[in-house]
Amino acid sequence: MRILFLDQSGELGGAELCLLDVAKPYRDHSVVALLADGPFRAALEQHQIPVQVLTARSLQIRKQSGLWQGLSSLRQLLPLAVRVSQLSQGFDLIYANTQKALVVGALASGLGRRPLVYHLHDILSEEHFSSVNRRLAVLLANQFAAQVITNSEATRSAFVAAGGQSRLTSVIYNGFDPATYQAADRDVVRRSLGLTGFVVGQFSRLSPWKGQHVLLEALTNCSADVTALFVGSALFGEQEYAQQLQAQVTALGLQDRVRFLGFRSDVIPLMHACDLVAHTSTAPEPFGRVIVEAMLCGRPVVASAAGGAIELVESGSTGWLVPPNDPQALAAAIREAQAQPDTASAIGDRAQQQASQRFDLLTIQRQIAEQLQQVSQGKPVGNPAPCRDPP
Ligand code: UDP
């Protein structure tokens, strides 16, 4: 099948890492068109996935854009949509992977009469999007998309609550190749980074809603041999927050207990070096790739009990869930994991076993392939049942 994938970002966020895996089986006849240049292009090229960067200037719509800003971006949008509609003539369908890609893809789909699939990686709630953007996403999806693939039940429910048509949706979790997450030499990694004691890792871009500040606060209620390793950078311009975190470290006197490594492409060995992985989002996480990655590494996870995380982790069995934005509860879970290494290890093992089955990349690629096949043949698409099994 020939697919024109569209993504707004040149950065390597979760949606882009997911698309990398979705696009691989189609690389001989498909193209990923990007609305911005960046490391994502290099990653696609590295996997021999054809890529085209469509614009030198990123689109001026922001997640919190109002009506006026949205309208004023039309001058930029329309020529892009025309270009994508022309490009789409050589493909069976357009696959929009992000919000801005949906806007361009929907217009192009209408102009060029190509079916549109929308892969929704975001929770369409007021915490993440302005009401104009929520309404626009739902309107365009309802009007133009033949299928909306959502990355969790939480994402699907938010789409429907915002007015999206339920009949368009299916839940398909992100897929992962379990073999990639095999044990790294944990001691070598720890020595090379000078890590000692009980290490809590946090693997996310630096952003207020990813809640790195909550883990810093929690550290003050843990014993002095607990250290935190932050992996990730301010991918989408949240430099101010990065500076606030540094100031918080100083204010709390945590300089010797905290490391910021910036963005790393070797997340797997770094996860193996941790004793616990903390997912600290203060708003509902649409899916939470890092949670599954930690599970696949056999590392126990403590995650914020909101959004997709609730579908991934069963508290006390395959990880711990704590209320979002609650440093005390997070600290209590860290103390428990540290005090009961056997329980933590059993939780990590169970999580690894379960995640290898539930999020197996080949199964998920097959589910997406079935959906795309049906869309390209103009058939109604059903929900792939196995993805929605409870943990
Ligand atoms: N990640 C990475 N390097 C980093 C930090 C994060 O490669 O320094 C990856 C992480 O392993 C995960 C993705 O970025 O695969 C983040 O996806 P997630 O769903 O957790 O969050 P999102 O960025 O989509 O909100």
Coordinates of C-alpha atoms and ligand atoms in Angstrom, one line a residue:
M1 CA 0.0 0.0 0.0
R2 CA 1.2 3.5 -0.8
I3 CA 0.8 5.9 2.1
L4 CA 1.5 9.6 2.4
F5 CA 2.3 10.0 6.1
L6 CA 2.2 13.6 7.4
D7 CA 3.7 14.8 10.6
Q8 CA 4.1 18.4 11.8
S9 CA 7.3 18.0 13.8
G10 CA 11.0 17.6 13.1
E11 CA 11.6 16.7 16.8
L12 CA 11.7 13.1 18.2
G13 CA 8.6 13.2 20.4
G14 CA 6.5 10.1 21.3
A15 CA 4.2 10.5 18.3
E16 CA 7.2 10.6 15.9
L17 CA 8.8 7.6 17.5
C18 CA 5.5 5.7 17.1
L19 CA 5.2 6.8 13.4
L20 CA 8.8 5.5 12.8
D21 CA 7.5 2.0 13.7
V22 CA 4.2 2.4 11.9
A23 CA 5.9 3.6 8.6
K24 CA 8.6 0.9 8.5
P25 CA 6.5 -1.8 6.7
Y26 CA 5.5 0.6 4.0
R27 CA 8.9 2.2 3.3
D28 CA 9.2 0.8 -0.2
H29 CA 6.1 2.7 -1.5
S30 CA 5.4 5.4 1.0
V31 CA 6.7 8.8 2.0
V32 CA 6.8 10.7 5.3
A33 CA 6.1 14.4 4.6
L34 CA 7.2 16.7 7.5
L35 CA 6.0 20.2 8.2
A36 CA 9.3 21.0 9.9
D37 CA 12.9 19.8 9.7
G38 CA 14.8 18.3 12.5
P39 CA 16.3 15.1 14.0
F40 CA 13.1 13.2 13.1
R41 CA 14.2 13.5 9.4
A42 CA 17.5 11.9 10.2
A43 CA 15.9 9.1 12.2
L44 CA 13.6 8.3 9.2
E45 CA 16.5 8.3 6.8
Q46 CA 18.4 6.0 9.1
H47 CA 15.6 3.5 8.8
Q48 CA 15.5 4.0 5.0
I49 CA 12.0 5.6 5.2
P50 CA 11.7 8.1 2.4
V51 CA 11.1 11.6 3.8
Q52 CA 10.3 15.0 2.4
V53 CA 10.4 18.3 4.4
L54 CA 7.6 20.4 3.0
T55 CA 8.2 23.7 4.6
A56 CA 11.2 25.7 6.0
R57 CA 8.9 27.6 8.4
S58 CA 6.9 25.8 11.0
L59 CA 3.2 26.5 11.0
Q60 CA 2.2 29.3 13.3
I61 CA -0.7 27.4 15.0
R62 CA 0.0 26.5 18.7
K63 CA -1.8 24.1 20.9
Q64 CA -3.3 27.0 22.8
S65 CA -4.0 29.2 19.6
G66 CA -7.2 31.2 19.5
L67 CA -9.4 31.8 16.6
W68 CA -7.6 34.9 15.3
Q69 CA -4.2 33.2 15.3
G70 CA -5.8 30.2 13.6
L71 CA -7.3 32.2 10.8
S72 CA -4.1 34.2 10.2
S73 CA -2.2 31.0 9.6
L74 CA -4.6 30.2 6.7
R75 CA -2.2 32.0 4.3
Q76 CA 0.5 29.5 5.2
L77 CA -1.9 26.6 5.4
L78 CA -3.7 26.7 2.1
P79 CA -0.7 26.5 -0.3
L80 CA 0.6 23.7 1.9
A81 CA -2.7 21.8 1.6
V82 CA -2.7 22.3 -2.2
R83 CA 0.8 20.9 -2.3
V84 CA -0.1 17.9 -0.2
S85 CA -3.2 17.2 -2.2
Q86 CA -1.1 17.2 -5.4
L87 CA 1.5 14.9 -3.7
S88 CA -1.2 12.6 -2.4
Q89 CA -2.3 11.7 -6.0
G90 CA 0.5 9.1 -6.1
F91 CA -0.7 7.4 -2.8
D92 CA -3.6 5.3 -1.6
L93 CA -4.3 7.3 1.5
I94 CA -3.1 10.2 3.7
Y95 CA -2.1 9.3 7.3
A96 CA -2.1 12.4 9.5
N97 CA 0.0 11.8 12.7
T98 CA -0.4 15.0 14.5
Q99 CA -2.8 17.9 15.0
K100 CA -1.3 20.3 12.5
A101 CA -0.9 17.4 10.1
L102 CA -4.6 16.8 10.5
V103 CA -5.4 20.4 9.4
V104 CA -3.2 20.1 6.3
G105 CA -4.2 16.5 5.6
A106 CA -7.9 17.1 6.0
L107 CA -7.8 20.0 3.5
A108 CA -5.6 18.0 1.1
S109 CA -7.9 15.0 1.5
G110 CA -10.9 17.1 0.5
L111 CA -9.1 18.8 -2.4
G112 CA -7.4 15.6 -3.7
R113 CA -10.1 13.1 -2.8
R114 CA -7.8 10.7 -1.0
P115 CA -9.0 8.9 2.1
L116 CA -7.6 10.3 5.4
V117 CA -6.6 8.3 8.5
Y118 CA -5.9 10.3 11.6
H119 CA -3.7 8.9 14.3
L120 CA -4.6 10.8 17.4
H121 CA -1.8 10.8 20.0
D122 CA -3.2 13.6 22.2
I123 CA -5.9 14.0 24.8
L124 CA -8.2 16.7 23.4
S125 CA -8.8 18.4 26.8
E126 CA -8.5 22.0 27.9
E127 CA -5.3 21.1 29.8
H128 CA -3.6 20.6 26.4
F129 CA -5.5 22.5 23.8
S130 CA -7.5 25.7 23.4
S131 CA -11.2 25.3 22.7
V132 CA -10.7 26.5 19.2
N133 CA -8.1 23.9 18.5
R134 CA -10.2 21.2 20.1
R135 CA -13.3 22.1 18.0
L136 CA -11.2 22.3 14.8
A137 CA -9.6 18.9 15.4
V138 CA -13.0 17.3 16.0
L139 CA -14.7 19.1 13.1
L140 CA -12.0 18.1 10.6
A141 CA -11.8 14.5 11.8
N142 CA -15.5 14.1 11.7
Q143 CA -15.7 15.7 8.3
F144 CA -12.7 14.2 6.5
A145 CA -11.3 11.2 8.4
A146 CA -12.3 7.7 7.3
Q147 CA -10.7 6.4 10.5
V148 CA -9.3 7.8 13.8
I149 CA -6.7 5.6 15.4
T150 CA -6.4 6.6 19.1
N151 CA -3.4 5.6 21.2
S152 CA -5.5 4.7 24.3
E153 CA -9.0 4.5 25.6
A154 CA -8.4 7.8 27.4
T155 CA -7.5 9.5 24.2
R156 CA -10.6 8.0 22.5
S157 CA -12.9 9.0 25.3
A158 CA -11.6 12.6 25.2
F159 CA -12.1 12.7 21.4
V160 CA -15.7 11.6 21.8
A161 CA -16.3 13.9 24.7
A162 CA -15.1 16.8 22.6
G163 CA -17.7 15.9 19.9
G164 CA -15.7 13.4 17.8
Q165 CA -17.7 10.6 16.2
S166 CA -17.3 7.3 18.2
R167 CA -17.9 5.2 15.1
L168 CA -14.7 6.5 13.5
T169 CA -12.5 5.5 16.3
S170 CA -10.4 2.5 17.2
V171 CA -7.9 2.1 20.1
I172 CA -4.5 0.8 19.0
Y173 CA -1.7 1.1 21.5
N174 CA 1.9 1.9 20.5
G175 CA 3.9 -1.1 19.6
F176 CA 7.4 -2.0 20.7
D177 CA 9.9 -4.7 19.7
P178 CA 10.6 -6.5 23.0
A179 CA 13.9 -7.8 21.8
T180 CA 15.3 -4.3 21.7
Y181 CA 14.8 -3.9 25.5
Q182 CA 17.0 -6.8 26.6
A183 CA 19.2 -6.2 29.6
A184 CA 22.1 -3.9 29.2
D185 CA 25.2 -4.1 31.4
R186 CA 23.7 -2.1 34.2
D187 CA 26.9 -1.7 36.3
V188 CA 28.9 -0.4 33.3
V189 CA 26.3 2.2 32.6
R190 CA 26.0 3.2 36.3
R191 CA 29.8 3.4 36.6
S192 CA 30.1 5.5 33.4
L193 CA 27.6 8.0 34.8
G194 CA 28.9 7.8 38.4
L195 CA 25.5 6.7 39.6
T196 CA 25.3 5.3 43.2
G197 CA 22.5 4.5 45.6
F198 CA 18.9 4.1 44.6
V199 CA 18.4 5.7 41.3
V200 CA 15.0 7.0 40.2
G201 CA 14.8 7.8 36.4
Q202 CA 12.5 10.2 34.8
F203 CA 12.5 10.0 31.0
S204 CA 10.5 12.8 29.4
R205 CA 10.9 16.0 27.6
L206 CA 11.2 18.9 30.1
S207 CA 7.7 20.4 30.2
P208 CA 5.6 21.6 33.2
W209 CA 2.9 19.0 32.6
K210 CA 5.5 16.2 32.5
G211 CA 6.0 17.0 36.2
Q212 CA 9.8 16.9 36.7
H213 CA 9.3 19.3 39.6
V214 CA 7.1 16.8 41.4
L215 CA 9.9 14.3 41.5
L216 CA 12.3 16.9 42.8
E217 CA 9.8 17.8 45.6
A218 CA 9.4 14.0 46.3
L219 CA 13.1 13.5 46.7
T220 CA 13.1 15.7 49.8
N221 CA 11.0 13.1 51.4
C222 CA 13.2 10.2 50.5
S223 CA 16.4 9.0 52.1
A224 CA 19.6 10.8 51.1
D225 CA 20.9 7.9 49.0
V226 CA 18.0 8.3 46.6
T227 CA 19.1 10.2 43.5
A228 CA 17.1 11.3 40.4
L229 CA 18.2 11.0 36.8
F230 CA 16.4 13.2 34.3
V231 CA 16.6 12.2 30.7
G232 CA 15.1 14.5 28.1
S233 CA 15.3 18.1 27.0
A234 CA 12.8 21.0 26.5
L235 CA 11.9 19.8 23.0
F236 CA 9.1 22.3 22.3
G237 CA 10.6 25.5 23.6
E238 CA 10.0 25.1 27.3
Q239 CA 13.4 26.5 28.2
E240 CA 12.0 28.6 31.0
Y241 CA 10.8 25.4 32.8
A242 CA 14.2 23.9 32.4
Q243 CA 15.7 26.9 34.2
Q244 CA 13.0 26.7 36.9
L245 CA 14.0 23.1 37.6
Q246 CA 17.7 24.1 38.0
A247 CA 16.6 26.8 40.4
Q248 CA 14.4 24.3 42.3
V249 CA 17.3 21.9 42.7
T250 CA 19.4 24.7 44.2
A251 CA 16.6 25.9 46.5
L252 CA 16.0 22.4 47.8
G253 CA 19.7 21.7 48.2
L254 CA 19.6 18.7 45.9
Q255 CA 22.7 19.4 43.8
D256 CA 24.4 16.2 44.7
R257 CA 21.3 14.0 44.2
V258 CA 20.1 15.1 40.8
R259 CA 21.5 14.7 37.2
F260 CA 20.0 16.2 34.0
L261 CA 21.3 14.3 31.0
G262 CA 19.4 16.2 28.3
F263 CA 17.9 14.4 25.3
R264 CA 19.5 10.9 24.8
S265 CA 19.0 8.4 22.1
D266 CA 20.2 5.5 24.4
V267 CA 17.2 5.4 26.7
I268 CA 17.2 1.6 27.1
P269 CA 20.6 1.2 28.8
L270 CA 19.8 4.3 30.9
M271 CA 16.5 2.7 32.0
H272 CA 18.4 -0.5 33.0
A273 CA 20.7 1.6 35.2
C274 CA 17.7 2.8 37.2
D275 CA 16.1 1.1 40.2
L276 CA 12.8 2.7 39.6
V277 CA 11.3 4.7 36.7
A278 CA 9.0 7.5 37.7
H279 CA 6.4 8.9 35.3
T280 CA 5.2 12.1 36.9
S281 CA 2.8 13.8 34.5
T282 CA 0.5 16.3 36.2
A283 CA -2.2 16.1 33.4
P284 CA -3.6 12.9 31.9
E285 CA -1.0 11.2 29.7
P286 CA -2.4 10.1 26.3
F287 CA -0.4 6.9 26.3
G288 CA 3.0 7.1 28.0
R289 CA 5.6 5.3 25.9
V290 CA 8.2 5.6 28.6
I291 CA 6.0 3.6 31.0
V292 CA 5.9 0.7 28.5
E293 CA 9.6 1.0 27.7
A294 CA 10.5 0.8 31.4
M295 CA 8.2 -2.3 31.8
L296 CA 9.9 -3.9 28.8
C297 CA 13.3 -3.3 30.5
G298 CA 11.9 -5.1 33.6
R299 CA 12.2 -1.9 35.6
P300 CA 9.5 -1.2 38.2
V301 CA 7.5 1.9 37.3
V302 CA 5.6 4.4 39.4
A303 CA 3.2 6.4 37.3
S304 CA 0.6 9.2 37.7
A305 CA -2.8 7.6 37.9
A306 CA -4.5 9.5 35.0
G307 CA -5.2 9.0 31.3
G308 CA -3.5 6.2 29.4
A309 CA -1.2 5.3 32.3
I310 CA -4.2 3.6 34.0
E311 CA -4.6 1.3 31.1
L312 CA -0.9 0.3 31.1
V313 CA -0.2 -0.3 34.8
E314 CA -2.1 -2.3 37.3
S315 CA -1.1 -0.8 40.7
G316 CA 0.7 -3.3 43.0
S317 CA 1.0 -5.9 40.2
T318 CA 2.8 -4.4 37.2
G319 CA 3.8 -1.1 38.8
W320 CA 2.5 1.5 41.2
L321 CA 0.0 4.2 40.4
V322 CA -0.1 7.4 42.5
P323 CA -2.3 10.5 42.3
P324 CA -0.9 13.1 39.8
N325 CA 0.9 16.1 41.2
D326 CA 1.3 14.5 44.7
P327 CA 4.9 14.6 45.8
Q328 CA 4.1 12.9 49.1
A329 CA 2.4 9.9 47.5
L330 CA 5.3 9.7 45.0
A331 CA 7.8 9.7 47.8
A332 CA 5.9 7.0 49.6
A333 CA 6.0 4.8 46.5
I334 CA 9.7 5.4 46.1
R335 CA 10.3 4.5 49.7
E336 CA 8.3 1.3 49.3
A337 CA 10.2 0.3 46.2
Q338 CA 13.5 1.0 48.0
A339 CA 12.5 -0.8 51.2
Q340 CA 11.1 -3.9 49.3
P341 CA 13.6 -4.9 46.6
D342 CA 12.1 -8.3 46.1
T343 CA 8.6 -7.0 45.6
A344 CA 9.9 -4.3 43.2
S345 CA 11.8 -6.9 41.3
A346 CA 8.7 -9.2 41.0
I347 CA 6.7 -6.2 39.8
G348 CA 9.4 -5.5 37.2
D349 CA 9.4 -9.1 36.0
R350 CA 5.6 -9.3 35.7
A351 CA 5.4 -6.0 33.9
Q352 CA 8.1 -7.1 31.4
Q353 CA 6.2 -10.3 30.7
Q354 CA 2.9 -8.6 30.3
A355 CA 4.1 -5.7 28.2
S356 CA 6.0 -8.0 25.8
Q357 CA 2.6 -9.5 24.9
R358 CA 0.3 -6.5 25.1
F359 CA 2.5 -4.1 23.1
D360 CA 4.2 -6.4 20.7
L361 CA 5.1 -4.4 17.6
L362 CA 4.3 -7.0 15.1
T363 CA 0.8 -7.5 16.4
I364 CA 0.2 -3.8 16.5
Q365 CA 1.6 -3.3 13.0
R366 CA -0.8 -6.0 11.8
Q367 CA -3.8 -4.3 13.5
I368 CA -2.9 -1.0 11.8
A369 CA -2.4 -2.7 8.4
E370 CA -5.9 -4.3 8.6
Q371 CA -7.4 -0.9 9.3
L372 CA -5.5 0.8 6.5
Q373 CA -6.5 -1.9 4.1
Q374 CA -10.1 -1.5 4.9
V375 CA -9.9 2.3 4.6
S376 CA -8.2 2.1 1.2
Q377 CA -10.9 -0.3 0.1
G378 CA -13.7 2.0 1.4
K379 CA -14.9 -0.5 3.9
P380 CA -16.2 0.4 7.4
V381 CA -13.5 -0.2 10.0
G382 CA -14.0 -2.1 13.3
N383 CA -12.1 -1.8 16.5
P384 CA -9.3 -4.4 16.9
A385 CA -10.5 -6.1 20.1
P386 CA -7.1 -7.5 21.5
C387 CA -5.6 -4.0 22.1
R388 CA -8.3 -3.1 24.6
D389 CA -7.8 -6.0 27.0
P390 CA -7.4 -4.6 30.6
P391 CA -4.0 -5.0 32.2
Ligands
UDP1 N1 12.8 9.8 24.8 C1 14.0 9.7 24.1 N2 15.1 10.5 24.7 C2 15.0 11.2 25.7 C3 13.7 11.3 26.4 C4 12.6 10.6 25.9 O1 14.2 9.0 23.1 O2 15.9 11.9 26.1 C5 11.7 9.0 24.2 C6 11.1 8.0 25.2 O3 11.9 6.9 25.3 C7 9.7 7.8 24.6 C8 9.4 9.1 23.9 O4 10.6 9.9 23.9 O5 9.8 6.8 23.6 C9 8.4 10.0 24.7 O6 7.1 9.4 24.5 P1 6.0 9.5 25.6 O7 4.8 8.9 25.1 O8 6.5 9.0 26.9 O9 5.8 11.1 25.8 P2 5.5 12.3 24.7 O10 6.8 12.9 24.4 O11 4.9 11.6 23.5 O12 4.6 13.2 25.4

